[in-house]
PDB file of C-alpha atoms in Angstrom:
ATOM      1  CA  MET A   1     120.167  93.684 131.370  1.00  0.00           C
ATOM      2  CA  SER A   2     120.776  94.710 127.760  1.00  0.00           C
ATOM      3  CA  LYS A   3     118.187  96.883 126.097  1.00  0.00           C
ATOM      4  CA  ARG A   4     115.520  94.928 124.267  1.00  0.00           C
ATOM      5  CA  LEU A   5     114.902  95.462 120.580  1.00  0.00           C
ATOM      6  CA  LEU A   6     111.162  96.041 120.608  1.00  0.00           C
ATOM      7  CA  PRO A   7     109.900  97.738 117.463  1.00  0.00           C
ATOM      8  CA  SER A   8     106.401  99.157 117.615  1.00  0.00           C
ATOM      9  CA  MET A   9     103.441  97.196 116.348  1.00  0.00           C
ATOM     10  CA  ALA A  10     102.829 100.009 113.855  1.00  0.00           C
ATOM     11  CA  ALA A  11     106.306  99.552 112.391  1.00  0.00           C
ATOM     12  CA  LEU A  12     105.808  95.796 112.038  1.00  0.00           C
ATOM     13  CA  GLN A  13     102.428  96.285 110.373  1.00  0.00           C
ATOM     14  CA  CYS A  14     103.851  98.828 107.951  1.00  0.00           C
ATOM     15  CA  PHE A  15     106.739  96.540 107.033  1.00  0.00           C
ATOM     16  CA  GLU A  16     104.500  93.489 106.573  1.00  0.00           C
ATOM     17  CA  SER A  17     101.977  95.358 104.436  1.00  0.00           C
ATOM     18  CA  ALA A  18     104.673  96.977 102.297  1.00  0.00           C
ATOM     19  CA  ALA A  19     106.367  93.590 101.810  1.00  0.00           C
ATOM     20  CA  ARG A  20     103.084  91.955 100.827  1.00  0.00           C
ATOM     21  CA  HIS A  21     102.188  94.646  98.311  1.00  0.00           C
ATOM     22  CA  MET A  22     105.771  95.601  97.404  1.00  0.00           C
ATOM     23  CA  SER A  23     104.537  99.146  97.612  1.00  0.00           C
ATOM     24  CA  PHE A  24     104.559 101.837 100.288  1.00  0.00           C
ATOM     25  CA  THR A  25     101.621 103.508  98.559  1.00  0.00           C
ATOM     26  CA  ARG A  26      99.383 100.431  98.649  1.00  0.00           C
ATOM     27  CA  ALA A  27     100.446  99.685 102.230  1.00  0.00           C
ATOM     28  CA  ALA A  28      99.461 103.235 103.183  1.00  0.00           C
ATOM     29  CA  GLU A  29      96.038 102.780 101.586  1.00  0.00           C
ATOM     30  CA  GLU A  30      95.499  99.509 103.434  1.00  0.00           C
ATOM     31  CA  LEU A  31      96.566 100.933 106.806  1.00  0.00           C
ATOM     32  CA  HIS A  32      94.856 104.327 106.313  1.00  0.00           C
ATOM     33  CA  LEU A  33      98.156 106.168 106.638  1.00  0.00           C
ATOM     34  CA  THR A  34     100.124 108.459 104.371  1.00  0.00           C
ATOM     35  CA  GLN A  35     102.807 107.041 102.112  1.00  0.00           C
ATOM     36  CA  SER A  36     105.448 109.063 103.943  1.00  0.00           C
ATOM     37  CA  ALA A  37     104.296 107.693 107.314  1.00  0.00           C
ATOM     38  CA  VAL A  38     104.709 104.099 106.112  1.00  0.00           C
ATOM     39  CA  SER A  39     108.100 104.877 104.592  1.00  0.00           C
ATOM     40  CA  LYS A  40     109.230 106.544 107.814  1.00  0.00           C
ATOM     41  CA  GLN A  41     108.139 103.547 109.950  1.00  0.00           C
ATOM     42  CA  VAL A  42     110.085 101.137 107.727  1.00  0.00           C
ATOM     43  CA  ALA A  43     113.152 103.406 107.750  1.00  0.00           C
ATOM     44  CA  GLN A  44     113.097 103.536 111.559  1.00  0.00           C
ATOM     45  CA  LEU A  45     112.806  99.745 111.625  1.00  0.00           C
ATOM     46  CA  GLU A  46     115.799  99.404 109.311  1.00  0.00           C
ATOM     47  CA  ASP A  47     117.771 101.782 111.502  1.00  0.00           C
ATOM     48  CA  MET A  48     116.946  99.721 114.614  1.00  0.00           C
ATOM     49  CA  LEU A  49     117.871  96.443 112.925  1.00  0.00           C
ATOM     50  CA  GLN A  50     120.950  97.909 111.213  1.00  0.00           C
ATOM     51  CA  HIS A  51     119.940  96.147 107.997  1.00  0.00           C
ATOM     52  CA  LEU A  52     118.149  97.278 104.875  1.00  0.00           C
ATOM     53  CA  LEU A  53     114.850  95.452 104.502  1.00  0.00           C
ATOM     54  CA  PHE A  54     114.057  96.715 100.994  1.00  0.00           C
ATOM     55  CA  HIS A  55     115.972  97.636  97.892  1.00  0.00           C
ATOM     56  CA  ARG A  56     114.419 100.632  96.143  1.00  0.00           C
ATOM     57  CA  VAL A  57     114.849  99.722  92.475  1.00  0.00           C
ATOM     58  CA  ARG A  58     113.378 102.010  89.789  1.00  0.00           C
ATOM     59  CA  ARG A  59     110.599 103.241  92.080  1.00  0.00           C
ATOM     60  CA  ARG A  60     109.747  99.646  93.033  1.00  0.00           C
ATOM     61  CA  LEU A  61     110.432  97.699  96.205  1.00  0.00           C
ATOM     62  CA  GLN A  62     112.318  94.432  96.463  1.00  0.00           C
ATOM     63  CA  LEU A  63     112.989  92.555  99.690  1.00  0.00           C
ATOM     64  CA  THR A  64     116.618  92.104 100.684  1.00  0.00           C
ATOM     65  CA  PRO A  65     117.737  88.704 102.037  1.00  0.00           C
ATOM     66  CA  ALA A  66     117.498  90.190 105.551  1.00  0.00           C
ATOM     67  CA  GLY A  67     114.026  91.479 104.707  1.00  0.00           C
ATOM     68  CA  GLU A  68     112.851  88.042 103.610  1.00  0.00           C
ATOM     69  CA  LEU A  69     114.086  86.478 106.845  1.00  0.00           C
ATOM     70  CA  TYR A  70     112.537  89.209 108.964  1.00  0.00           C
ATOM     71  CA  LEU A  71     109.216  89.015 107.123  1.00  0.00           C
ATOM     72  CA  ALA A  72     108.826  85.351 108.086  1.00  0.00           C
ATOM     73  CA  GLU A  73     109.359  86.236 111.756  1.00  0.00           C
ATOM     74  CA  VAL A  74     107.062  89.256 111.651  1.00  0.00           C
ATOM     75  CA  ASN A  75     104.289  87.169 110.094  1.00  0.00           C
ATOM     76  CA  LYS A  76     104.530  84.753 113.043  1.00  0.00           C
ATOM     77  CA  ILE A  77     104.308  87.639 115.519  1.00  0.00           C
ATOM     78  CA  LEU A  78     101.334  89.319 113.873  1.00  0.00           C
ATOM     79  CA  THR A  79      99.506  86.015 113.439  1.00  0.00           C
ATOM     80  CA  GLN A  80      99.965  85.155 117.118  1.00  0.00           C
ATOM     81  CA  VAL A  81      98.783  88.601 118.238  1.00  0.00           C
ATOM     82  CA  ASP A  82      95.701  88.203 116.035  1.00  0.00           C
ATOM     83  CA  ILE A  83      94.953  84.722 117.429  1.00  0.00           C
ATOM     84  CA  SER A  84      95.424  85.875 121.019  1.00  0.00           C
ATOM     85  CA  SER A  85      93.211  88.912 120.525  1.00  0.00           C
ATOM     86  CA  ARG A  86      90.417  86.872 118.936  1.00  0.00           C
ATOM     87  CA  TYR A  87      90.814  84.330 121.736  1.00  0.00           C
ATOM     88  CA  ILE A  88      90.023  86.987 124.359  1.00  0.00           C
ATOM     89  CA  LEU A  89      87.353  88.614 122.201  1.00  0.00           C
ATOM     90  CA  SER A  90      85.418  85.336 122.053  1.00  0.00           C
ATOM     91  CA  TYR A  91      84.666  85.369 125.775  1.00  0.00           C
ATOM     92  CA  GLY A  92      82.064  87.387 127.601  1.00  0.00           C
ATOM     93  CA  GLY A  93      82.915  89.291 130.748  1.00  0.00           C
ATOM     94  CA  ALA A  94      81.518  86.571 133.014  1.00  0.00           C
ATOM     95  CA  THR A  95      83.307  83.707 131.238  1.00  0.00           C
ATOM     96  CA  GLU A  96      86.235  81.930 132.851  1.00  0.00           C
ATOM     97  CA  VAL A  97      88.713  79.833 130.920  1.00  0.00           C
ATOM     98  CA  LEU A  98      89.680  76.480 132.431  1.00  0.00           C
ATOM     99  CA  ARG A  99      92.878  75.119 130.932  1.00  0.00           C
ATOM    100  CA  VAL A 100      92.943  71.330 130.835  1.00  0.00           C
ATOM    101  CA  ALA A 101      95.987  69.260 129.866  1.00  0.00           C
ATOM    102  CA  THR A 102      95.656  65.631 128.839  1.00  0.00           C
ATOM    103  CA  GLN A 103      97.503  62.927 126.994  1.00  0.00           C
ATOM    104  CA  PRO A 104      96.154  62.718 123.417  1.00  0.00           C
ATOM    105  CA  THR A 105      94.498  59.287 123.350  1.00  0.00           C
ATOM    106  CA  PHE A 106      93.053  59.586 126.851  1.00  0.00           C
ATOM    107  CA  GLY A 107      91.628  62.973 125.910  1.00  0.00           C
ATOM    108  CA  ALA A 108      90.030  61.761 122.691  1.00  0.00           C
ATOM    109  CA  ARG A 109      88.797  58.369 123.919  1.00  0.00           C
ATOM    110  CA  TRP A 110      87.768  59.012 127.519  1.00  0.00           C
ATOM    111  CA  LEU A 111      87.726  62.696 128.444  1.00  0.00           C
ATOM    112  CA  ILE A 112      85.832  64.192 125.516  1.00  0.00           C
ATOM    113  CA  PRO A 113      82.939  61.664 125.603  1.00  0.00           C
ATOM    114  CA  ASN A 114      82.607  62.315 129.330  1.00  0.00           C
ATOM    115  CA  LEU A 115      82.366  66.084 128.894  1.00  0.00           C
ATOM    116  CA  LYS A 116      78.923  65.894 127.314  1.00  0.00           C
ATOM    117  CA  GLY A 117      76.654  68.265 129.233  1.00  0.00           C
ATOM    118  CA  PHE A 118      79.420  70.053 131.156  1.00  0.00           C
ATOM    119  CA  SER A 119      79.195  73.313 129.203  1.00  0.00           C
ATOM    120  CA  ARG A 120      75.411  73.329 129.404  1.00  0.00           C
ATOM    121  CA  GLN A 121      75.574  72.928 133.178  1.00  0.00           C
ATOM    122  CA  ASN A 122      78.474  75.383 133.539  1.00  0.00           C
ATOM    123  CA  PRO A 123      77.922  78.034 130.839  1.00  0.00           C
ATOM    124  CA  SER A 124      80.378  80.487 132.401  1.00  0.00           C
ATOM    125  CA  ILE A 125      83.310  78.036 132.115  1.00  0.00           C
ATOM    126  CA  HIS A 126      85.062  77.817 128.767  1.00  0.00           C
ATOM    127  CA  LEU A 127      87.204  74.683 128.432  1.00  0.00           C
ATOM    128  CA  ASP A 128      90.591  75.011 126.747  1.00  0.00           C
ATOM    129  CA  ILE A 129      91.778  71.421 126.274  1.00  0.00           C
ATOM    130  CA  ARG A 130      95.313  70.744 125.092  1.00  0.00           C
ATOM    131  CA  ASN A 131      97.194  67.590 124.220  1.00  0.00           C
ATOM    132  CA  GLU A 132     100.454  67.110 126.077  1.00  0.00           C
ATOM    133  CA  LEU A 133     102.955  64.346 125.358  1.00  0.00           C
ATOM    134  CA  GLU A 134     105.878  65.708 127.344  1.00  0.00           C
ATOM    135  CA  PRO A 135     105.840  66.535 131.081  1.00  0.00           C
ATOM    136  CA  PHE A 136     104.084  69.862 131.547  1.00  0.00           C
ATOM    137  CA  ASP A 137     104.131  72.528 134.236  1.00  0.00           C
ATOM    138  CA  LEU A 138     100.958  72.527 136.316  1.00  0.00           C
ATOM    139  CA  VAL A 139     102.287  74.586 139.200  1.00  0.00           C
ATOM    140  CA  GLN A 140     103.362  77.461 136.948  1.00  0.00           C
ATOM    141  CA  ALA A 141      99.750  77.788 135.766  1.00  0.00           C
ATOM    142  CA  LYS A 142     100.205  76.457 132.247  1.00  0.00           C
ATOM    143  CA  ALA A 143      97.229  74.259 133.086  1.00  0.00           C
ATOM    144  CA  ASP A 144      94.549  74.488 135.755  1.00  0.00           C
ATOM    145  CA  VAL A 145      93.766  70.791 135.691  1.00  0.00           C
ATOM    146  CA  ALA A 146      95.705  67.874 134.222  1.00  0.00           C
ATOM    147  CA  PHE A 147      95.062  64.201 133.557  1.00  0.00           C
ATOM    148  CA  PHE A 148      98.019  61.856 133.735  1.00  0.00           C
ATOM    149  CA  TYR A 149      98.959  58.216 134.016  1.00  0.00           C
ATOM    150  CA  GLY A 150     101.435  57.155 136.680  1.00  0.00           C
ATOM    151  CA  GLN A 151     101.839  56.580 140.383  1.00  0.00           C
ATOM    152  CA  GLY A 152      99.877  59.591 141.641  1.00  0.00           C
ATOM    153  CA  SER A 153     102.782  61.847 142.512  1.00  0.00           C
ATOM    154  CA  TRP A 154     103.217  65.363 141.124  1.00  0.00           C
ATOM    155  CA  PRO A 155     105.281  68.028 142.936  1.00  0.00           C
ATOM    156  CA  GLY A 156     103.104  70.876 144.205  1.00  0.00           C
ATOM    157  CA  ALA A 157      99.887  69.244 143.008  1.00  0.00           C
ATOM    158  CA  THR A 158      96.931  67.428 144.505  1.00  0.00           C
ATOM    159  CA  CYS A 159      96.327  64.137 142.702  1.00  0.00           C
ATOM    160  CA  ILE A 160      93.037  62.233 142.792  1.00  0.00           C
ATOM    161  CA  GLU A 161      92.942  58.671 141.501  1.00  0.00           C
ATOM    162  CA  LEU A 162      90.342  58.020 138.805  1.00  0.00           C
ATOM    163  CA  PHE A 163      90.756  54.374 137.758  1.00  0.00           C
ATOM    164  CA  GLY A 164      93.214  51.682 136.757  1.00  0.00           C
ATOM    165  CA  GLU A 165      93.394  49.776 133.491  1.00  0.00           C
ATOM    166  CA  ASP A 166      94.096  46.407 131.913  1.00  0.00           C
ATOM    167  CA  VAL A 167      96.111  46.124 128.703  1.00  0.00           C
ATOM    168  CA  VAL A 168      95.133  43.639 125.995  1.00  0.00           C
ATOM    169  CA  PRO A 169      96.546  42.724 122.582  1.00  0.00           C
ATOM    170  CA  VAL A 170      94.373  43.822 119.653  1.00  0.00           C
ATOM    171  CA  CYS A 171      94.628  43.443 115.896  1.00  0.00           C
ATOM    172  CA  ALA A 172      92.547  43.510 112.734  1.00  0.00           C
ATOM    173  CA  PRO A 173      90.445  40.316 112.329  1.00  0.00           C
ATOM    174  CA  ASP A 174      92.070  39.369 109.013  1.00  0.00           C
ATOM    175  CA  LEU A 175      95.555  39.427 110.537  1.00  0.00           C
ATOM    176  CA  LEU A 176      94.933  36.127 112.342  1.00  0.00           C
ATOM    177  CA  PRO A 177      95.579  32.707 110.740  1.00  0.00           C
ATOM    178  CA  GLY A 178      91.884  31.723 110.662  1.00  0.00           C
ATOM    179  CA  ARG A 179      92.034  29.493 113.750  1.00  0.00           C
ATOM    180  CA  PRO A 180      92.303  30.149 117.485  1.00  0.00           C
ATOM    181  CA  LEU A 181      95.852  30.662 118.696  1.00  0.00           C
ATOM    182  CA  GLU A 182      97.238  27.800 120.751  1.00  0.00           C
ATOM    183  CA  SER A 183      99.629  29.987 122.730  1.00  0.00           C
ATOM    184  CA  ALA A 184     100.390  33.632 123.368  1.00  0.00           C
ATOM    185  CA  ALA A 185     103.839  32.861 121.959  1.00  0.00           C
ATOM    186  CA  GLU A 186     102.267  32.660 118.485  1.00  0.00           C
ATOM    187  CA  LEU A 187     101.948  36.426 118.574  1.00  0.00           C
ATOM    188  CA  ALA A 188     105.733  36.425 118.099  1.00  0.00           C
ATOM    189  CA  ASP A 189     105.075  35.583 114.448  1.00  0.00           C
ATOM    190  CA  LEU A 190     103.208  38.873 114.033  1.00  0.00           C
ATOM    191  CA  VAL A 191     104.511  42.449 114.055  1.00  0.00           C
ATOM    192  CA  LEU A 192     104.390  43.879 117.579  1.00  0.00           C
ATOM    193  CA  LEU A 193     103.384  47.528 117.550  1.00  0.00           C
ATOM    194  CA  GLN A 194     105.180  49.524 120.253  1.00  0.00           C
ATOM    195  CA  CYS A 195     104.016  52.638 122.134  1.00  0.00           C
ATOM    196  CA  THR A 196     106.814  55.032 123.042  1.00  0.00           C
ATOM    197  CA  SER A 197     105.354  55.834 126.469  1.00  0.00           C
ATOM    198  CA  ARG A 198     105.206  52.123 127.465  1.00  0.00           C
ATOM    199  CA  PRO A 199     108.472  50.597 126.181  1.00  0.00           C
ATOM    200  CA  GLU A 200     108.277  47.610 128.552  1.00  0.00           C
ATOM    201  CA  ALA A 201     104.653  46.737 127.847  1.00  0.00           C
ATOM    202  CA  TRP A 202     105.088  43.753 125.517  1.00  0.00           C
ATOM    203  CA  HIS A 203     108.024  42.356 127.486  1.00  0.00           C
ATOM    204  CA  GLU A 204     106.002  42.453 130.722  1.00  0.00           C
ATOM    205  CA  TRP A 205     102.911  40.972 129.033  1.00  0.00           C
ATOM    206  CA  PHE A 206     104.879  37.957 127.763  1.00  0.00           C
ATOM    207  CA  GLU A 207     106.859  37.626 130.996  1.00  0.00           C
ATOM    208  CA  GLU A 208     103.689  37.444 133.103  1.00  0.00           C
ATOM    209  CA  GLN A 209     102.713  34.348 131.097  1.00  0.00           C
ATOM    210  CA  GLY A 210     106.120  32.737 131.485  1.00  0.00           C
ATOM    211  CA  ILE A 211     107.179  33.461 127.918  1.00  0.00           C
ATOM    212  CA  ASP A 212     110.687  34.711 127.192  1.00  0.00           C
ATOM    213  CA  HIS A 213     110.147  36.473 123.890  1.00  0.00           C
ATOM    214  CA  GLU A 214     113.433  37.866 122.581  1.00  0.00           C
ATOM    215  CA  HIS A 215     111.688  40.164 120.086  1.00  0.00           C
ATOM    216  CA  SER A 216     109.283  41.786 122.548  1.00  0.00           C
ATOM    217  CA  TYR A 217     110.985  45.175 122.113  1.00  0.00           C
ATOM    218  CA  HIS A 218     111.017  44.990 118.309  1.00  0.00           C
ATOM    219  CA  GLY A 219     108.458  46.549 116.001  1.00  0.00           C
ATOM    220  CA  PRO A 220     107.251  49.927 114.716  1.00  0.00           C
ATOM    221  CA  ARG A 221     107.140  52.539 117.465  1.00  0.00           C
ATOM    222  CA  PHE A 222     104.399  55.158 117.807  1.00  0.00           C
ATOM    223  CA  ASP A 223     104.105  58.237 120.021  1.00  0.00           C
ATOM    224  CA  THR A 224     100.520  57.624 121.133  1.00  0.00           C
ATOM    225  CA  PHE A 225      98.096  54.794 121.776  1.00  0.00           C
ATOM    226  CA  TYR A 226      95.795  56.356 119.208  1.00  0.00           C
ATOM    227  CA  MET A 227      98.437  55.792 116.522  1.00  0.00           C
ATOM    228  CA  CYS A 228      98.964  52.218 117.738  1.00  0.00           C
ATOM    229  CA  ILE A 229      95.232  51.575 117.561  1.00  0.00           C
ATOM    230  CA  ARG A 230      94.975  52.961 114.042  1.00  0.00           C
ATOM    231  CA  ALA A 231      98.012  50.911 112.958  1.00  0.00           C
ATOM    232  CA  ALA A 232      96.446  47.751 114.393  1.00  0.00           C
ATOM    233  CA  GLN A 233      93.119  48.507 112.722  1.00  0.00           C
ATOM    234  CA  SER A 234      94.933  48.966 109.412  1.00  0.00           C
ATOM    235  CA  GLY A 235      96.518  45.526 109.689  1.00  0.00           C
ATOM    236  CA  CYS A 236     100.058  46.703 110.468  1.00  0.00           C
ATOM    237  CA  GLY A 237     100.443  44.367 113.443  1.00  0.00           C
ATOM    238  CA  VAL A 238      99.290  43.692 116.997  1.00  0.00           C
ATOM    239  CA  ALA A 239      99.015  46.533 119.519  1.00  0.00           C
ATOM    240  CA  LEU A 240      99.029  46.179 123.298  1.00  0.00           C
ATOM    241  CA  VAL A 241      96.708  48.882 124.607  1.00  0.00           C
ATOM    242  CA  PRO A 242      94.456  49.687 127.571  1.00  0.00           C
ATOM    243  CA  HIS A 243      91.140  47.899 127.097  1.00  0.00           C
ATOM    244  CA  PHE A 244      89.020  50.985 127.828  1.00  0.00           C
ATOM    245  CA  LEU A 245      90.572  52.801 124.855  1.00  0.00           C
ATOM    246  CA  VAL A 246      89.395  50.236 122.284  1.00  0.00           C
ATOM    247  CA  GLU A 247      85.939  49.294 123.546  1.00  0.00           C
ATOM    248  CA  ASP A 248      84.217  50.860 120.513  1.00  0.00           C
ATOM    249  CA  GLU A 249      86.453  49.116 117.951  1.00  0.00           C
ATOM    250  CA  LEU A 250      86.015  45.772 119.702  1.00  0.00           C
ATOM    251  CA  ALA A 251      82.229  46.168 119.839  1.00  0.00           C
ATOM    252  CA  GLU A 252      82.112  47.089 116.139  1.00  0.00           C
ATOM    253  CA  GLY A 253      84.375  44.182 115.132  1.00  0.00           C
ATOM    254  CA  LYS A 254      87.064  46.470 113.724  1.00  0.00           C
ATOM    255  CA  LEU A 255      89.539  44.972 116.193  1.00  0.00           C
ATOM    256  CA  VAL A 256      89.702  41.604 117.955  1.00  0.00           C
ATOM    257  CA  ILE A 257      91.638  40.273 120.930  1.00  0.00           C
ATOM    258  CA  PRO A 258      93.818  37.430 119.591  1.00  0.00           C
ATOM    259  CA  TRP A 259      94.793  36.117 123.038  1.00  0.00           C
ATOM    260  CA  LYS A 260      92.618  36.930 126.029  1.00  0.00           C
ATOM    261  CA  HIS A 261      95.181  37.731 128.655  1.00  0.00           C
ATOM    262  CA  HIS A 262      94.355  40.992 130.429  1.00  0.00           C
ATOM    263  CA  LYS A 263      97.339  42.394 132.298  1.00  0.00           C
ATOM    264  CA  PRO A 264      96.716  45.070 134.952  1.00  0.00           C
ATOM    265  CA  SER A 265      98.962  48.073 134.348  1.00  0.00           C
ATOM    266  CA  GLN A 266     101.269  49.176 137.141  1.00  0.00           C
ATOM    267  CA  GLY A 267     100.155  52.790 136.937  1.00  0.00           C
ATOM    268  CA  ARG A 268      96.726  54.385 137.269  1.00  0.00           C
ATOM    269  CA  HIS A 269      94.961  57.393 135.797  1.00  0.00           C
ATOM    270  CA  PHE A 270      94.841  60.547 137.907  1.00  0.00           C
ATOM    271  CA  LEU A 271      93.359  64.020 137.908  1.00  0.00           C
ATOM    272  CA  ALA A 272      95.696  66.722 139.223  1.00  0.00           C
ATOM    273  CA  PHE A 273      95.487  70.403 140.094  1.00  0.00           C
ATOM    274  CA  ALA A 274      97.626  72.856 142.042  1.00  0.00           C
ATOM    275  CA  GLU A 275      97.372  72.396 145.824  1.00  0.00           C
ATOM    276  CA  THR A 276      95.934  75.880 146.229  1.00  0.00           C
ATOM    277  CA  SER A 277      93.289  75.561 143.482  1.00  0.00           C
ATOM    278  CA  ILE A 278      90.526  73.404 144.941  1.00  0.00           C
ATOM    279  CA  ASP A 279      88.641  76.431 146.270  1.00  0.00           C
ATOM    280  CA  ILE A 280      88.608  78.107 142.846  1.00  0.00           C
ATOM    281  CA  PRO A 281      85.010  77.634 141.624  1.00  0.00           C
ATOM    282  CA  LYS A 282      85.862  76.675 138.025  1.00  0.00           C
ATOM    283  CA  VAL A 283      88.357  74.031 139.201  1.00  0.00           C
ATOM    284  CA  ARG A 284      85.959  72.707 141.823  1.00  0.00           C
ATOM    285  CA  ALA A 285      83.142  72.432 139.279  1.00  0.00           C
ATOM    286  CA  PHE A 286      85.319  70.494 136.836  1.00  0.00           C
ATOM    287  CA  VAL A 287      86.731  68.149 139.482  1.00  0.00           C
ATOM    288  CA  ASP A 288      83.218  67.428 140.765  1.00  0.00           C
ATOM    289  CA  TRP A 289      82.043  66.668 137.223  1.00  0.00           C
ATOM    290  CA  VAL A 290      84.894  64.267 136.446  1.00  0.00           C
ATOM    291  CA  LEU A 291      84.598  62.399 139.732  1.00  0.00           C
ATOM    292  CA  GLU A 292      80.865  62.016 139.209  1.00  0.00           C
ATOM    293  CA  ARG A 293      81.615  60.377 135.848  1.00  0.00           C
ATOM    294  CA  VAL A 294      83.807  57.723 137.523  1.00  0.00           C
ATOM    295  CA  GLY A 295      81.463  57.287 140.480  1.00  0.00           C
ATOM    296  CA  LYS A 296      83.812  58.650 143.112  1.00  0.00           C
ATOM    297  CA  PRO A 297      83.095  61.275 145.785  1.00  0.00           C
ATOM    298  CA  ASN A 298      85.191  64.424 145.908  1.00  0.00           C
ATOM    299  CA  PRO A 299      87.424  64.010 149.000  1.00  0.00           C
ATOM    300  CA  TYR A 300      87.156  67.770 149.564  1.00  0.00           C
ATOM    301  CA  ASP A 301      83.409  67.448 150.117  1.00  0.00           C
ATOM    302  CA  ALA A 302      84.049  65.703 153.424  1.00  0.00           C
ATOM    303  CA  ALA A 303      83.653  67.801 156.540  1.00  0.00           C
ATOM    304  CA  PRO A 304      86.975  68.997 158.037  1.00  0.00           C
TER     305      PRO A 304
END
């Protein structure tokens, strides 16, 4: 393996400070070093990189093109180190971090409301909840627990079914013609909002009612259901979304169901964790909490 180019943190700090102040002297004052120490660190960095980072012009500093490029990268490194250090500093010695991965709309609309009281009951568990749109790696410990929609299969993971869903069309009240629709086919006259993760949704919804709608795949496409919901609420068109995600908007009258055909989705919502993790207390506590919210027993509570 080739030797890695790993400059010291001190060298990066000296370079960043000197570049920000355009002065070795002011960088030295900021870092509580001597001016010669800062200059030496930058010179060693230039030697390692085989590029000048500064021009010394009339006793003043000026970044070279290479220096400007390198400064942008060094700022990213120092910022990430700072964030990571503060991240660890924020936890007490008895605190455990539980990393939870979820799809954005599910996390915002279902998971977060159902977490009320968890931290009070489990003060030693700090939740780190992240949105994930793309497939993510549970087995390689990028997440301790994950929520996903599908068929309940995940290599190397234990999957527990939470619930299914029905999808319904929703739109802003003023988007409708002022009279009840006579047929679901009338929705063809409106803009159909598409969700990237469910490209067949509208086609299947029309097909189940015996309607061959040639434009069922046409319309603005959004990455998440949340964006579809907001677009529908803004009057951009009709969205086809899981009913449980829009219960609040429907109750408040911000959205209406133009045609009351509820179609059960083929997939279901699941909770997943690595096969070897159920005996880890923080994972067990979280799984128990979630299953209690959906009224299901933890299958691991059963006697062997």
